[in-house]
GROMACS .gro file of C-alpha atoms in nm:
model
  124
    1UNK     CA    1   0.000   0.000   0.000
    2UNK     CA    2   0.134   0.324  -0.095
    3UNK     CA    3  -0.034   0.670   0.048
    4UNK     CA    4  -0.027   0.974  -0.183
    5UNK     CA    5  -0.124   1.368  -0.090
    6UNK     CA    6  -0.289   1.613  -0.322
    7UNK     CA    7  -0.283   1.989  -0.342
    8UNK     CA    8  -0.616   2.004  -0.232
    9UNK     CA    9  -0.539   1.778   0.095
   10UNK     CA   10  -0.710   1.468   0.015
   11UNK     CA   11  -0.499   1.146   0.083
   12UNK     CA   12  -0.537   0.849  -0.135
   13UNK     CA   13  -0.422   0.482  -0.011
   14UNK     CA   14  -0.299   0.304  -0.340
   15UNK     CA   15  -0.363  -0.071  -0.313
   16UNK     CA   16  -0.305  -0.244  -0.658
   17UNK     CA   17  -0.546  -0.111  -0.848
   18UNK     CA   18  -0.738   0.033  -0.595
   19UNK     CA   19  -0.778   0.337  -0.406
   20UNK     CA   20  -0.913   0.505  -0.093
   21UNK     CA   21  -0.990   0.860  -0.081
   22UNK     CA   22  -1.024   1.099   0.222
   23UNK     CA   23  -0.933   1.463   0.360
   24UNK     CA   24  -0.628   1.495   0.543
   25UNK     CA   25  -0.610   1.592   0.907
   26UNK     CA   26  -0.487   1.969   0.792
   27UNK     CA   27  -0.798   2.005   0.541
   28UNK     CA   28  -1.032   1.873   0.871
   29UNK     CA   29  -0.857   2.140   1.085
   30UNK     CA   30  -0.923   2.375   0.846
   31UNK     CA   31  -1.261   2.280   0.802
   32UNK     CA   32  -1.393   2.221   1.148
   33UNK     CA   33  -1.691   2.031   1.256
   34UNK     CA   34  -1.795   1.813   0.962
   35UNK     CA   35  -2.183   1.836   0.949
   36UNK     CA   36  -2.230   1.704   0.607
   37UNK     CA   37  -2.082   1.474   0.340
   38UNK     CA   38  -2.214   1.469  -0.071
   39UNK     CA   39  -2.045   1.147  -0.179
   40UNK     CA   40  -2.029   1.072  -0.503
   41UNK     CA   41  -2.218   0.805  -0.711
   42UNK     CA   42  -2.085   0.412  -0.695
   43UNK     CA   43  -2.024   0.300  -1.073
   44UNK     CA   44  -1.966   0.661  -1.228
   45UNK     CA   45  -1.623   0.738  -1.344
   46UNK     CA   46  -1.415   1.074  -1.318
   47UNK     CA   47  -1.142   1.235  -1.469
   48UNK     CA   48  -0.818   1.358  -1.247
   49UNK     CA   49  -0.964   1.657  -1.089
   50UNK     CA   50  -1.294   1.654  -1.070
   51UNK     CA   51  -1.537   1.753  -0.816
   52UNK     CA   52  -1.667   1.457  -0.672
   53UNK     CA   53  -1.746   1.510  -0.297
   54UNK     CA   54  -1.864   1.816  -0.112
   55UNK     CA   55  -1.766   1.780   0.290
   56UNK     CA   56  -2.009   2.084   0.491
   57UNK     CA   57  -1.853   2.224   0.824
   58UNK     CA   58  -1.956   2.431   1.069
   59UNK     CA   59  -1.676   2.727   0.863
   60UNK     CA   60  -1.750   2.622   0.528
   61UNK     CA   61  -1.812   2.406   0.222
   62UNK     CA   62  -1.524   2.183   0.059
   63UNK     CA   63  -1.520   2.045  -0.285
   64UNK     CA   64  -1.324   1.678  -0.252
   65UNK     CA   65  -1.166   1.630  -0.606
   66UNK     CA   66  -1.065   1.314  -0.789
   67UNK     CA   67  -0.692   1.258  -0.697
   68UNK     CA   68  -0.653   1.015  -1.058
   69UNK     CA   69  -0.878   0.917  -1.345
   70UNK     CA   70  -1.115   0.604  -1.214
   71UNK     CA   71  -1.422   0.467  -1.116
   72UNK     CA   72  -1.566   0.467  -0.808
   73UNK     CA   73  -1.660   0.143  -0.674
   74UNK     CA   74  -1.776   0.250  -0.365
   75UNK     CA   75  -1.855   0.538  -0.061
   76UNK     CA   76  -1.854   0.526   0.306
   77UNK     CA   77  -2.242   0.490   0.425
   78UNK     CA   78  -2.096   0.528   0.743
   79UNK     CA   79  -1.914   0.871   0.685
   80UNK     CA   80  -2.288   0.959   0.549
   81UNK     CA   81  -2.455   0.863   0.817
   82UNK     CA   82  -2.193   1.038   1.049
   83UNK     CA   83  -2.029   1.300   0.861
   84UNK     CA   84  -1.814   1.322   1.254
   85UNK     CA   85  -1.647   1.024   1.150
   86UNK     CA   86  -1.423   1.304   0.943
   87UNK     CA   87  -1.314   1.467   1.246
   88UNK     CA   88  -1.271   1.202   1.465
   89UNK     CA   89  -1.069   0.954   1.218
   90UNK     CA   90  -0.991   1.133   0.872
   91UNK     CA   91  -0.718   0.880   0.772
   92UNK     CA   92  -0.922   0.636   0.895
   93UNK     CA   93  -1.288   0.571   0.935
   94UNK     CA   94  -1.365   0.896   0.815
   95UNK     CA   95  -1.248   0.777   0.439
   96UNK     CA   96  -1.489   0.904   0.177
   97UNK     CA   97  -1.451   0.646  -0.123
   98UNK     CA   98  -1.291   0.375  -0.327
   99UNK     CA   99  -1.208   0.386  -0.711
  100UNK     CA  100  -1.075   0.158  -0.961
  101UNK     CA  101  -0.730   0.336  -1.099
  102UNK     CA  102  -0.780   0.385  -1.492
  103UNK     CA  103  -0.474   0.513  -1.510
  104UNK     CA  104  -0.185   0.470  -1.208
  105UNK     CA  105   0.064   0.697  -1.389
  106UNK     CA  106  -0.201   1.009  -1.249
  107UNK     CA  107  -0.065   0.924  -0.897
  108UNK     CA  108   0.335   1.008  -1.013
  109UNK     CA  109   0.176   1.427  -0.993
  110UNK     CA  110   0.117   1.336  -0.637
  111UNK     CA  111   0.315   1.447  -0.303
  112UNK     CA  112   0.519   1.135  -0.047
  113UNK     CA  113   0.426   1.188   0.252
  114UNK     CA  114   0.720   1.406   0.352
  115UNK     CA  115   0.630   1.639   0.044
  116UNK     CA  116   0.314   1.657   0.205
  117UNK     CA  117   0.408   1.787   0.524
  118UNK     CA  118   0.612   2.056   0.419
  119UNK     CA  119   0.323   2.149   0.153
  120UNK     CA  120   0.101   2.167   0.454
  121UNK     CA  121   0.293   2.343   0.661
  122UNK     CA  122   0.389   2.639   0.429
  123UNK     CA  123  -0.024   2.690   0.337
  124UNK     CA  124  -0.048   2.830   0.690
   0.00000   0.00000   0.00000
């Protein structure tokens, strides 16, 4: 498993072809209190960059955006039925949904970890 950072602080956890989307723990802090998550619909597929999630705070609204080009294949009920889930486990539990890769060589525009960080750290 390999776990990749975008600009717009979602994480993705690359496992073959398959990936796990969510909003990093900077993007929650930001945020706030998650009161509401849009998830996006199981079997449609999106290009790199779309909007495909909205996450609703307390502060503000959030478009979550497609990290690579894929399918998704499914979306948290639970993060639905809880949108807290996002505060309380972001890298975790809070995940928001899984997509087939159509094409892994989107994920070589992504940020390490490490990259991440420092990213993160300078949008302060």
């Amino acid at each position: 498993m390999t776990i990749k950072y975008t600009p717009d602080h979602e994480w993705i956890n690359i496992d073959g072809n398959l990936a796990t989307v969510g909003i990093t723990r900077h993007a929650q802090d930001a945020l706030g209190d998650v009161v509401f998550v849009d998830l996006p619909e199981v079997g449609k597929s999106y290009a790199q960059k779309d909007a495909v999630a909205v996450v609703e705070s307390v502060k503000a609204a959030a478009d979550v955006y497609m990290p690579a080009q894929g399918e998704v294949v499914e979306v948290n009920e639970a993060l639905r039925a809880d949108p807290s889930l996002a505060n309380s486990d972001p890298l975790g539990a809070g995940w928001f949904f899984k997509f087939k890769l159509a094409n892994p060589a989107d994920l070589d525009a992504l940020m390490d970890e490490t990259s991440y960080a420092n990213y993160a750290a300078d949008a302060h």
